Tab-separated table of C-alpha atoms (C1' of nucleotides) in Angstrom:
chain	number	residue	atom	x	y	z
A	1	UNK	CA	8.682	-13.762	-126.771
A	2	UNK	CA	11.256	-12.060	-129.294
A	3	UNK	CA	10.435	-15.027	-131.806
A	4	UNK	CA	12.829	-18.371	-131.400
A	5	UNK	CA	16.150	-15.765	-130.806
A	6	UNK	CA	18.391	-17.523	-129.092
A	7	UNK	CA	20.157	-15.386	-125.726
A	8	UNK	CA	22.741	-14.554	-127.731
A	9	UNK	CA	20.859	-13.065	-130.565
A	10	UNK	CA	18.403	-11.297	-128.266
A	11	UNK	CA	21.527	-9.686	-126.255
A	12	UNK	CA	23.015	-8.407	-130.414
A	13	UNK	CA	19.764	-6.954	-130.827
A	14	UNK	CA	19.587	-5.079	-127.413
A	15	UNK	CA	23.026	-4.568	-126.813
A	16	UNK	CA	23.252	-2.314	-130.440
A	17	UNK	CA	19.931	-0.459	-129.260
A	18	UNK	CA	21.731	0.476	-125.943
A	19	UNK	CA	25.025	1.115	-126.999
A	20	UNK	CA	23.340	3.122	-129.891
A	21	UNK	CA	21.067	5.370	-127.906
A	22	UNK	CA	24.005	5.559	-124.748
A	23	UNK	CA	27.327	4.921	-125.758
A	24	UNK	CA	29.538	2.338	-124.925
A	25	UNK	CA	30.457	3.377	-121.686
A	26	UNK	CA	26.935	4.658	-120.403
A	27	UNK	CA	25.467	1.217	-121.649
A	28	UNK	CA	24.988	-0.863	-118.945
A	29	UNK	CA	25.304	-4.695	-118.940
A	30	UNK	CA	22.045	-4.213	-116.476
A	31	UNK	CA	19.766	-2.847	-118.941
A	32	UNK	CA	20.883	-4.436	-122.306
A	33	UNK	CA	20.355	-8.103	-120.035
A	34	UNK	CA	16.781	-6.702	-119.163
A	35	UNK	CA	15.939	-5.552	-122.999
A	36	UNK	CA	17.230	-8.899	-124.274
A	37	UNK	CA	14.878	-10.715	-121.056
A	38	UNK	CA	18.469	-12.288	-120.153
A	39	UNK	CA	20.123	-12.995	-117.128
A	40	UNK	CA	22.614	-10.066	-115.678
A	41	UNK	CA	25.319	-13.128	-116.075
A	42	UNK	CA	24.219	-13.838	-119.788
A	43	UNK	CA	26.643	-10.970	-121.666
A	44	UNK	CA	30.188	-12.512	-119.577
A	45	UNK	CA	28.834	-15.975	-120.364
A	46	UNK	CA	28.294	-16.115	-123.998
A	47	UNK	CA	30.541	-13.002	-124.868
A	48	UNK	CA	33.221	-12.657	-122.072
A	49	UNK	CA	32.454	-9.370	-121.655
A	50	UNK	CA	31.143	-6.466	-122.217
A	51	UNK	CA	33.563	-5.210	-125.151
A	52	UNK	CA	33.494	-8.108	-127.228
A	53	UNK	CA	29.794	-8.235	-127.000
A	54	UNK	CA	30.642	-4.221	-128.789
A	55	UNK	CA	32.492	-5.943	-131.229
A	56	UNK	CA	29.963	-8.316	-132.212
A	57	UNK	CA	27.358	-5.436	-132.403
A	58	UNK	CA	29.716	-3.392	-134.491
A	59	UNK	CA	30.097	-6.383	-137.127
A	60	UNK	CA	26.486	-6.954	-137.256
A	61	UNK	CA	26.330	-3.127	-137.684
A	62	UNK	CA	28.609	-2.869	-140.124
A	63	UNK	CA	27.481	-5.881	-142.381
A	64	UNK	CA	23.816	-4.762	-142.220
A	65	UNK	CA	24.214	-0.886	-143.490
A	66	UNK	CA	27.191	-2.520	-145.970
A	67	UNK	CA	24.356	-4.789	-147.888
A	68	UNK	CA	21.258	-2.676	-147.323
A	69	UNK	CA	22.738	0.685	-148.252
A	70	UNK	CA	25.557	0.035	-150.342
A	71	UNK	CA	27.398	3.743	-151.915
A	72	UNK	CA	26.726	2.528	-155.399
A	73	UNK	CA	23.181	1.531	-154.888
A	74	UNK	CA	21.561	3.194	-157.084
A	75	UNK	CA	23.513	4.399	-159.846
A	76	UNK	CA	21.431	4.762	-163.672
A	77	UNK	CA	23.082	2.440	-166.504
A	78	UNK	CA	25.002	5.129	-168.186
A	79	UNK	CA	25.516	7.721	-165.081
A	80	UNK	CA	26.763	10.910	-165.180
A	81	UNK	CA	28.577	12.217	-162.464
A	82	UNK	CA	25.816	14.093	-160.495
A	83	UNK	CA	24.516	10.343	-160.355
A	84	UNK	CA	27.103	9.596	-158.790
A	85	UNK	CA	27.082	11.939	-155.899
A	86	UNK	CA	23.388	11.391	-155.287
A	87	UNK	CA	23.832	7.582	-155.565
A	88	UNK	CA	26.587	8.206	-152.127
A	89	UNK	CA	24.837	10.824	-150.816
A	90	UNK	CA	21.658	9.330	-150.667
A	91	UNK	CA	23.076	5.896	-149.375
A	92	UNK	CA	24.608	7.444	-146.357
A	93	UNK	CA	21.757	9.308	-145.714
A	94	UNK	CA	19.656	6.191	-145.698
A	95	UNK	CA	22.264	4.605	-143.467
A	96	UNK	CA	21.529	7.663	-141.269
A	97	UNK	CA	17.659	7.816	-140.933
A	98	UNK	CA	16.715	4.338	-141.417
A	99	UNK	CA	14.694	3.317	-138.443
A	100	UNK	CA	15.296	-0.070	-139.149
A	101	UNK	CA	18.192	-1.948	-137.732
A	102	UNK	CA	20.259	-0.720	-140.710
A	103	UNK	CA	20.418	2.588	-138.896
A	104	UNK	CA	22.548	0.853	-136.322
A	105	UNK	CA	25.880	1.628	-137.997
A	106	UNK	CA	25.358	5.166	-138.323
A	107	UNK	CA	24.307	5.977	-134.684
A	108	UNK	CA	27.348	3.333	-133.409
A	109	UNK	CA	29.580	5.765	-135.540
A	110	UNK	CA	28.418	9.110	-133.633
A	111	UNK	CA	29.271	7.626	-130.203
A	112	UNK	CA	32.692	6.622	-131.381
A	113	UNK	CA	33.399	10.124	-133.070
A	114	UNK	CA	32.937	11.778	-129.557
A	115	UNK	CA	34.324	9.070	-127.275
A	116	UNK	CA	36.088	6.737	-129.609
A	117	UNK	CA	37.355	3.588	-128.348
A	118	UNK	CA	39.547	0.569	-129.842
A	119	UNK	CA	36.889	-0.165	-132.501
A	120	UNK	CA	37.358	2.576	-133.933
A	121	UNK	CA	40.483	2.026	-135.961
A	122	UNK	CA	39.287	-1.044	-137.602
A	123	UNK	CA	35.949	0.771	-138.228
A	124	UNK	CA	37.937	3.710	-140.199
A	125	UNK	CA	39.790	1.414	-142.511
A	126	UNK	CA	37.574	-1.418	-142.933
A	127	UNK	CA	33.953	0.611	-143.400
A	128	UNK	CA	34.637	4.250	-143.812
A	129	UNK	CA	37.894	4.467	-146.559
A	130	UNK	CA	36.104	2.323	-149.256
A	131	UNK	CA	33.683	5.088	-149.659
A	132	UNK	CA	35.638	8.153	-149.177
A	133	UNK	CA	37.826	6.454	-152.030
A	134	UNK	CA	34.554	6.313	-154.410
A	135	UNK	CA	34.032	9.862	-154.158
A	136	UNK	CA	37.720	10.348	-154.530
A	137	UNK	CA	37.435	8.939	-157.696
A	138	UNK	CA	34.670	10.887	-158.418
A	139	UNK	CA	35.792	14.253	-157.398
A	140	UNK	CA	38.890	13.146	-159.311
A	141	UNK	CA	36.344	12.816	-162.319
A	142	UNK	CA	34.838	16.573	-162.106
A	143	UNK	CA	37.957	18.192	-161.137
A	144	UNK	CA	40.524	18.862	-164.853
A	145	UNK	CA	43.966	17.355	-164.009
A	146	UNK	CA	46.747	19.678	-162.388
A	147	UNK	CA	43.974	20.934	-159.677
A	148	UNK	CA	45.903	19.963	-156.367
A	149	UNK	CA	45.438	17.151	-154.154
A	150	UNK	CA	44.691	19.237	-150.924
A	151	UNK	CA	41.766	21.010	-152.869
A	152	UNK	CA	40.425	17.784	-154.023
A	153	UNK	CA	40.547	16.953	-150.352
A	154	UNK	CA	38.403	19.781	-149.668
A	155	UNK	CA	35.995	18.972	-152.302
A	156	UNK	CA	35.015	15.891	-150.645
A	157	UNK	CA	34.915	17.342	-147.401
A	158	UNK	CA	32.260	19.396	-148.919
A	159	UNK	CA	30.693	16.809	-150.131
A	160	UNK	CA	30.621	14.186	-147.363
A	161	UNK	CA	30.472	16.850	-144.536
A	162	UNK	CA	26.702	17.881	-145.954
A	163	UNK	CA	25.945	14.210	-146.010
A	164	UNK	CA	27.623	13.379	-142.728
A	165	UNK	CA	26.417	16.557	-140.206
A	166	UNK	CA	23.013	14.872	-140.363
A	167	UNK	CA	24.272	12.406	-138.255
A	168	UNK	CA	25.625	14.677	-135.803
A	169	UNK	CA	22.848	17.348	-135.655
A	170	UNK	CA	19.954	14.934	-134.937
A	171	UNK	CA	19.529	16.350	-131.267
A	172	UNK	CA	19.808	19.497	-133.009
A	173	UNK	CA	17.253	18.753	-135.064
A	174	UNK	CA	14.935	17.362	-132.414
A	175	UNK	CA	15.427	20.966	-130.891
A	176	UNK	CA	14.508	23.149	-134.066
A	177	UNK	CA	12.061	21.619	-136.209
A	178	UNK	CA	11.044	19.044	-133.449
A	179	UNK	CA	11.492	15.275	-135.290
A	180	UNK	CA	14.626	13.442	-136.039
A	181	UNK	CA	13.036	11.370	-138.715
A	182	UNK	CA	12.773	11.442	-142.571
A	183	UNK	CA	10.697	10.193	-144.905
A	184	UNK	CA	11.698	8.254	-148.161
A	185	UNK	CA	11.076	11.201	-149.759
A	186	UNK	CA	12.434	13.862	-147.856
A	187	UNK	CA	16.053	11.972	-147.774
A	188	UNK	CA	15.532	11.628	-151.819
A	189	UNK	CA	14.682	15.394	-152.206
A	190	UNK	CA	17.950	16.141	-149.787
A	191	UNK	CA	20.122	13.738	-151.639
A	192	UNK	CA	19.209	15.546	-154.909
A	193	UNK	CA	20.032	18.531	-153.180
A	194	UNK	CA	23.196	17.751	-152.071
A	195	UNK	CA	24.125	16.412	-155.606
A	196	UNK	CA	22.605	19.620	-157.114
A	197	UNK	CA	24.535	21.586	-155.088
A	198	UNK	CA	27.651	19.631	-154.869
A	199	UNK	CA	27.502	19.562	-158.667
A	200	UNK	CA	27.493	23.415	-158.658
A	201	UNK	CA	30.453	23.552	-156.309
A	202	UNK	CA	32.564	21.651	-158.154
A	203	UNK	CA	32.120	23.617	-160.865
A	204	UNK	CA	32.250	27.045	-159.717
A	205	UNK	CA	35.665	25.764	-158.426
A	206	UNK	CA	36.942	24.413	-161.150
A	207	UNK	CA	36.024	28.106	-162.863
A	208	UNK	CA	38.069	29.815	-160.733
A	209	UNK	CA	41.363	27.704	-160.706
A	210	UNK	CA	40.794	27.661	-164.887
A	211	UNK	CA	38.687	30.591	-166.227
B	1	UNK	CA	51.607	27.558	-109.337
B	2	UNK	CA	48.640	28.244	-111.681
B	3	UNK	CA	48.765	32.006	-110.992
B	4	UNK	CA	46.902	33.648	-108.719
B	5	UNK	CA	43.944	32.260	-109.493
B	6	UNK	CA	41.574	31.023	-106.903
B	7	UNK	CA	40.579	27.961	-106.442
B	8	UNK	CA	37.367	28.021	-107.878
B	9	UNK	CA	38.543	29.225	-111.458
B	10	UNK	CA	41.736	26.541	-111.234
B	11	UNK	CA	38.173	24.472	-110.982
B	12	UNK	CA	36.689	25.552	-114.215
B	13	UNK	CA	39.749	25.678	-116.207
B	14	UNK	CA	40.152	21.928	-115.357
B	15	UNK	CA	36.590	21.141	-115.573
B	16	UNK	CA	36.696	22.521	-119.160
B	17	UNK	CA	39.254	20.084	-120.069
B	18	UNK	CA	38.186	17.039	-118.613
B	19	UNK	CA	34.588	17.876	-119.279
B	20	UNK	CA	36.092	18.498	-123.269
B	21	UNK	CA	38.120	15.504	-123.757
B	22	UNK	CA	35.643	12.799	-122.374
B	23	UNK	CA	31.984	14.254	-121.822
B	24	UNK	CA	30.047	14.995	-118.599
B	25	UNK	CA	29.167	11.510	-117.488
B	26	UNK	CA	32.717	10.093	-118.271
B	27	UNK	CA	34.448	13.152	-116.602
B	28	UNK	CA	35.345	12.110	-112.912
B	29	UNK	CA	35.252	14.639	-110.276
B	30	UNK	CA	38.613	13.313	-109.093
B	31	UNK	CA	40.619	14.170	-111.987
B	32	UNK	CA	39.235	17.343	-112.423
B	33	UNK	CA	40.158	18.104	-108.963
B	34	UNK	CA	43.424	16.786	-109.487
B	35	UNK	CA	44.350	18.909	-112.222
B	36	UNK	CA	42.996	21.798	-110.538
B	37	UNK	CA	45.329	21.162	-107.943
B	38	UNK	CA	42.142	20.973	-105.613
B	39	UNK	CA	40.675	18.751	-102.776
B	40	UNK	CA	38.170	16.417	-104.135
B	41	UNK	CA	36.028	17.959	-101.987
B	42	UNK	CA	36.358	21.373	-103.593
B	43	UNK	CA	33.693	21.052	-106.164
B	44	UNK	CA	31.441	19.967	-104.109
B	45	UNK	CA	31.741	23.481	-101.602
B	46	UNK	CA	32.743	25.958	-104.192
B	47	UNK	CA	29.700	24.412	-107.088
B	48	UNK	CA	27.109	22.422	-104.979
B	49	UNK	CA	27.443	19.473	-107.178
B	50	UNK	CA	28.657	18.208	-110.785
B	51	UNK	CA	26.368	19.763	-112.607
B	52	UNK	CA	26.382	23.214	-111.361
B	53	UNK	CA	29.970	22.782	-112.328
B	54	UNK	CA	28.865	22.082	-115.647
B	55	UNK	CA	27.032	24.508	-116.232
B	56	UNK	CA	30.072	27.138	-115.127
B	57	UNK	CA	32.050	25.980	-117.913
B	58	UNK	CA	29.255	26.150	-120.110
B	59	UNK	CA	28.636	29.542	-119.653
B	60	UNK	CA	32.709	30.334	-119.703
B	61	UNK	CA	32.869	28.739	-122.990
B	62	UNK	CA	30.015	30.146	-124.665
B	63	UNK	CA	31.511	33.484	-123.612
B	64	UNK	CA	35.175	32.723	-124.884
B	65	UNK	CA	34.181	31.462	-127.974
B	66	UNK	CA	31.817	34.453	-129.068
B	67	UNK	CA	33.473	36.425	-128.551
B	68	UNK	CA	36.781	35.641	-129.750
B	69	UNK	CA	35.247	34.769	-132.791
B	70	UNK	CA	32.104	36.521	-133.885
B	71	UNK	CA	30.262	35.089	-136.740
B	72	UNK	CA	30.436	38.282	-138.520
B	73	UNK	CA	33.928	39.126	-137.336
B	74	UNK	CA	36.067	39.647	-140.459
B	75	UNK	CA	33.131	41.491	-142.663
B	76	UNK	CA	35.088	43.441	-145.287
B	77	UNK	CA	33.268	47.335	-145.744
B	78	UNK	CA	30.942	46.318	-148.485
B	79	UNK	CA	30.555	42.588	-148.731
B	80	UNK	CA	29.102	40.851	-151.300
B	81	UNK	CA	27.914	37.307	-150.432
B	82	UNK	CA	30.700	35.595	-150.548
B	83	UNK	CA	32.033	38.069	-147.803
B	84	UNK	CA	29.329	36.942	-145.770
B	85	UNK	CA	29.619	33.040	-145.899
B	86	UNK	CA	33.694	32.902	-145.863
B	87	UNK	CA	33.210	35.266	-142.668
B	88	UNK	CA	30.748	32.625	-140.902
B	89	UNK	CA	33.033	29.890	-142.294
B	90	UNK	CA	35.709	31.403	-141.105
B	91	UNK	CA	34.534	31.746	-137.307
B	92	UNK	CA	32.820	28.548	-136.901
B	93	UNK	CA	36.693	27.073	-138.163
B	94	UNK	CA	38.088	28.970	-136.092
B	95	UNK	CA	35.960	27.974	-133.100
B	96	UNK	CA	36.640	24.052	-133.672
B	97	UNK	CA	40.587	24.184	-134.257
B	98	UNK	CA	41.444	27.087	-131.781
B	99	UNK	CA	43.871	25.121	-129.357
B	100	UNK	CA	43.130	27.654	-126.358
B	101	UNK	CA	40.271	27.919	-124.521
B	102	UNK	CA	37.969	29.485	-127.370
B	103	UNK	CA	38.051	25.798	-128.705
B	104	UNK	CA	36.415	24.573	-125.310
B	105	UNK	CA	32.961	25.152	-127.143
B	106	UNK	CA	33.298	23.194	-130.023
B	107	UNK	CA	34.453	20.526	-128.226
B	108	UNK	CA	31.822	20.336	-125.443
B	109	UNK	CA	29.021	20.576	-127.876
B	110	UNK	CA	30.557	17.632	-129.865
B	111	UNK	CA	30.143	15.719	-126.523
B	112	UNK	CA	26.235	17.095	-126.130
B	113	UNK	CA	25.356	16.467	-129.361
B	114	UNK	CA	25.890	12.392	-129.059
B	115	UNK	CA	24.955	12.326	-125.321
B	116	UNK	CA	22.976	15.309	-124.604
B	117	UNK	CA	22.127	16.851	-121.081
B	118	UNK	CA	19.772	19.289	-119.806
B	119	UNK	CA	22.070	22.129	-121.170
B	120	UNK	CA	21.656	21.495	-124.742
B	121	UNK	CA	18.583	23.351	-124.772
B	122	UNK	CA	19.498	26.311	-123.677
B	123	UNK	CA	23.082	26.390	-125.333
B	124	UNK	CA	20.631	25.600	-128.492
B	125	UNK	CA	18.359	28.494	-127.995
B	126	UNK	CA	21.362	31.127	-126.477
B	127	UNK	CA	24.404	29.889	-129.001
B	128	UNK	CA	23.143	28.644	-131.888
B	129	UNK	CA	20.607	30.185	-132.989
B	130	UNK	CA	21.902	33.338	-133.495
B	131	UNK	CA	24.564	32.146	-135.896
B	132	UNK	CA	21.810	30.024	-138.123
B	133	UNK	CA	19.885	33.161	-138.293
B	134	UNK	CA	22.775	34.999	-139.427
B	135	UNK	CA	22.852	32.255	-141.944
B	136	UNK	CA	19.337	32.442	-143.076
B	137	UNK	CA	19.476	36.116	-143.960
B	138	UNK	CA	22.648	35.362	-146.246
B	139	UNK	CA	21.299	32.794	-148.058
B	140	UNK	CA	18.031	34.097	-148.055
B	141	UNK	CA	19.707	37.068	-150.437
B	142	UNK	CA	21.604	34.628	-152.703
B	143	UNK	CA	18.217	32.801	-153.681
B	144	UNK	CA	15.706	34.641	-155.443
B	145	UNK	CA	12.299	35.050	-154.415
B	146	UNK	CA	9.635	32.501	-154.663
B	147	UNK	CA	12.062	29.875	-153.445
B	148	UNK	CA	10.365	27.224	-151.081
B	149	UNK	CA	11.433	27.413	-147.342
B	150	UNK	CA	12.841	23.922	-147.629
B	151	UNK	CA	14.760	24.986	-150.522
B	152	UNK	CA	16.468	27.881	-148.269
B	153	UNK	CA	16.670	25.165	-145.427
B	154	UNK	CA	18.543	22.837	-147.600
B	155	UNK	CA	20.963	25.367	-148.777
B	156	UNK	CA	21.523	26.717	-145.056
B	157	UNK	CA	21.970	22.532	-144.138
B	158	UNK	CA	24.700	22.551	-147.080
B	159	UNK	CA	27.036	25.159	-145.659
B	160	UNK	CA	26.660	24.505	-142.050
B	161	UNK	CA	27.522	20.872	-142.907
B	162	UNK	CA	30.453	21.859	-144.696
B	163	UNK	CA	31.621	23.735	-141.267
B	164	UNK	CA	30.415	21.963	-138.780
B	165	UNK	CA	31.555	18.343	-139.797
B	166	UNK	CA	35.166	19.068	-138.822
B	167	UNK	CA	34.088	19.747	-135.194
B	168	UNK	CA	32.657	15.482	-135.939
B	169	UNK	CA	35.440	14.397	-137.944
B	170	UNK	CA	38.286	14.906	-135.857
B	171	UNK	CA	39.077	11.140	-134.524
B	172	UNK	CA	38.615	10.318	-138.303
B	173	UNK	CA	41.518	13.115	-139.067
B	174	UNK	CA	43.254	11.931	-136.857
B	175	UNK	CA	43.615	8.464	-138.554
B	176	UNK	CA	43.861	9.590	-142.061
B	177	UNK	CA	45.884	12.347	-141.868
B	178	UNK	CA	47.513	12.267	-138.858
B	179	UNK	CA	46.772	15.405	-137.171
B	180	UNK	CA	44.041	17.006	-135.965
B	181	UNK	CA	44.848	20.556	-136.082
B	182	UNK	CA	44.985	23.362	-138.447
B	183	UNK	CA	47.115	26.350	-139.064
B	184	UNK	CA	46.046	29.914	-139.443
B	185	UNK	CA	46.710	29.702	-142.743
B	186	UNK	CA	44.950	26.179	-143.370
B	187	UNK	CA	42.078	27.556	-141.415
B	188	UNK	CA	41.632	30.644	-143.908
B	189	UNK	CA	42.152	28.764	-146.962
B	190	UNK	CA	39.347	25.905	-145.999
B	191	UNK	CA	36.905	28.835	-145.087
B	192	UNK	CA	37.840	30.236	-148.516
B	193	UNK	CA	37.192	27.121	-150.249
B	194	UNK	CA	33.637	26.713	-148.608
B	195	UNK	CA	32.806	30.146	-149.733
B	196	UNK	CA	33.228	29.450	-152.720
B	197	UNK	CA	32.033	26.645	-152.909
B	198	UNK	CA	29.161	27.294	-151.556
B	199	UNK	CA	28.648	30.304	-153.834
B	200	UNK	CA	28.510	27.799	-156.633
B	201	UNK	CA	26.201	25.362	-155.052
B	202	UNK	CA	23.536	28.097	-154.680
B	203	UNK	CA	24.078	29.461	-157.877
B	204	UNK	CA	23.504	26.459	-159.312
B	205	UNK	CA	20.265	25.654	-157.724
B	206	UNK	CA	19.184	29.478	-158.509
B	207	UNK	CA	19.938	28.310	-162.133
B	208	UNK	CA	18.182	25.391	-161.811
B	209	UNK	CA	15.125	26.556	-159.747
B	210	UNK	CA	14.537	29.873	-162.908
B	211	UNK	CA	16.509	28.404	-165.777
C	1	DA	C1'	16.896	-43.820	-118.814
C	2	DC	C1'	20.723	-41.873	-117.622
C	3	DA	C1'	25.173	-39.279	-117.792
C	4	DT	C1'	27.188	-35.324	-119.353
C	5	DA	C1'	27.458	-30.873	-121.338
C	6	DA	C1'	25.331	-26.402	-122.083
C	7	DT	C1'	22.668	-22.799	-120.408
C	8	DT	C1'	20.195	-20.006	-117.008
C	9	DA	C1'	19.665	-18.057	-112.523
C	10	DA	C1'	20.503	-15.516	-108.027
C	11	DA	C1'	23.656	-13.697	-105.071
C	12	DA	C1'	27.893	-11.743	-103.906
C	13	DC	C1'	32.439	-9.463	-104.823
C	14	DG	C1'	35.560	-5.621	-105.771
C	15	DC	C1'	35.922	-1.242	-107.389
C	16	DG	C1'	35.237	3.579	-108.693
C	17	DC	C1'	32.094	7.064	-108.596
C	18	DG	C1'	29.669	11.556	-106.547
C	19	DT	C1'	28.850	13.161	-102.354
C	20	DT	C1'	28.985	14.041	-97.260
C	21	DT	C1'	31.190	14.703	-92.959
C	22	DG	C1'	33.718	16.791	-89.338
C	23	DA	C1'	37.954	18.565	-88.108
C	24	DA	C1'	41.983	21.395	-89.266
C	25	DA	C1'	43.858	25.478	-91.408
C	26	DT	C1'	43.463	30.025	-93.065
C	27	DG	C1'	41.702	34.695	-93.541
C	28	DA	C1'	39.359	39.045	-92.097
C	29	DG	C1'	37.411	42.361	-88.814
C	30	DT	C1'	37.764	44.599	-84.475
D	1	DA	C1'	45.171	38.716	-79.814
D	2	DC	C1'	40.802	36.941	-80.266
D	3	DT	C1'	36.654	35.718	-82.623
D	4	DC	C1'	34.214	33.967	-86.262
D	5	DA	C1'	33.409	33.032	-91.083
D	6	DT	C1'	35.670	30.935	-95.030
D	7	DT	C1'	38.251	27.534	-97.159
D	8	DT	C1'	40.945	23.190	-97.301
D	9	DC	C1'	41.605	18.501	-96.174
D	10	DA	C1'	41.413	13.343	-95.360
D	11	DA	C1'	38.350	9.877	-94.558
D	12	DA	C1'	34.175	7.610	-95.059
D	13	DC	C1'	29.451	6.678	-96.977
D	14	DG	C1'	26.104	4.867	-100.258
D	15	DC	C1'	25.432	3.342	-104.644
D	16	DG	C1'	25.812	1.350	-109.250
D	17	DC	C1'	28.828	-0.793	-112.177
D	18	DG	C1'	31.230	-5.126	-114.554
D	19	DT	C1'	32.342	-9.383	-113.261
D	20	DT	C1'	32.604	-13.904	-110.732
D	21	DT	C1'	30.837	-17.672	-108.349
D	22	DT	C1'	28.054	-21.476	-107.323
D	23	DA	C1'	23.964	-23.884	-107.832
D	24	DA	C1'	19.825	-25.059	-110.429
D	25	DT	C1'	17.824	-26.047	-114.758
D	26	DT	C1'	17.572	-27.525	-119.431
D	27	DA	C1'	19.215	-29.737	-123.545
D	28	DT	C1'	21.886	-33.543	-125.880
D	29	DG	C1'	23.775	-38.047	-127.042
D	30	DT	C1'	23.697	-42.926	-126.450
DNA sequence: ACATAATTAAAACGCGCGTTTGAAATGAGT
DNA sequence: ACTCATTTCAAACGCGCGTTTTAATTATGT
């Protein structure tokens, strides 16, 4: 059963789907041993205990959305800079409703907003700044010089905060139009729309700081 | 000490707190006791159990927070669109940085929205709902007609986003920038920005939609 | 094949939790 | 002042958790 996984693998795999759906204090070592068809001893013999086992699921986490959604996935030869907000908005909404392990990272991340725990730090700097920096650069880009840094801050909080919510509302979601899935198509159609509408932001505030 | 307030409201006042800062399931009847000055026993007689408890300071906060800070609270006497997002912008802000007990809200539907309870739906149904409608009709005027529901959806997604993210964002804020609060002033000034930016993200896909 | 290491397994430990209990203290009505 | 309901209190209960322990089983190297 589960292929030739070893324990260890088999307790990655069911440890991120726990700690995913519950948290990593409402995880229990009882049910991620029973997922992964381990012994209740297997997590505190090949991990310690139960936070490194965290840690390992957070670098597997981290590695998979890293390589299968990366911000500047799919950016056109010569792109313009719409292409470049749909390239990160659409990656991070991939990372978001991929139903594939890949979605791992995203779901880890919504636990640790609410309750965050030690991982968190080392999540911030070593997964979330590289990207906020791309669209730094990009906002940077649409913005003419002399606009201040705090609006350019607010920019991107525009930006990533219509990518981002998704993660947050799913239950919301669930509640109001009754799935919490997307299709391929549906997260295109809303990354275009975000970069559509991003792209209209931006400029309507760079009208009104130089008419 | 604590007023005159019975012991039963010392109770919710604490509960709100603990319930706040760590969620219901990582909240520990102890401490809230504690705080309340209270017998551990206390909840127990004055609630029934945990729950009922939690669904006290539910009620309290959706109450505060309403109506401290309407969603159409600072309507100028003949507002033009913009009027009408800064003025949702500007409550919903208000709602997630308010350091007294208006914040409460915010805070403990952060905590449902990554481990949800039974209360979710009704807070869903009773709280937000309203607001999203109030939303609908605004943006429902800045489109023109013929423009798909999902379109309208979309747009509504875009600004609530932009809002609601920095309820999710705050351990993030807290790393980056340090704090995690907000002046009056900062408050008014990032509502202002979202208004207009917003304004320019629908004009644009107005443009775009009837060129 | 055998000796040794690595892994799995079942049971128990210690602890913190929500809750219950029963008695003590307090308050209100007459 | 006395009664009786209400509230407070300290202690204990039952349970589930992460972890440890000890033994059994399996794999590995020579």
């Amino acid at each position: 059963m589960s292929g030739k996984l070893t324990t260890k693998e088999r307790l990655i795999h069911a440890a991120g789907e726990v700690f995913a759906e519950k948290g990593f204090r409402d995880a229990t070592i009882a049910e991620i041993s029973e997922k992964a068809e381990a012994n209740i001893a297997a997590v505190n013999y090949h991990f310690g205990d139960k936070e490194k086992l965290y840690d390992a699921v957070w670098h597997r986490a981290f590695d998979l959305a890293s390589t299968a959604y990366p911000i500047d996935g799919c950016l056109p030869e010569n792109p313009i800079l719409e292409d470049y907000i749909f390239s990160y908005a659409n990656a991070i909404l991939h990372r978001i409703f991929s139903e594939t392990e890949s979605g791992l990272f995203a779901k880890l991340l919504h636990q640790e907003m609410s309750n965050p725990t030690l991982a968190l730090d080392h999540i911030a700097e070593e997964a979330l700044m590289p990207q906020t920096r791309f669209l730094g650069k990009v906002v940077h880009l649409a913005l003419e010089q002399h606009i201040s840094e705090e609006r350019i801050r607010l920019c991107m909080h525009s930006i990533i905060g219509q990518c981002a919510f998704f993660n947050f509302s799913r239950p919301l979601r669930k509640h109001v139009i009754g799935k919490t899935t997307m299709t391929e198509n549906e997260i295109e159609q809303t990354a275009r729309h975000i970069a559509e509408f991003s792209m209209g932001g931006l400029k309507e505030i760079q009208r009104i700081k130089h008419p």
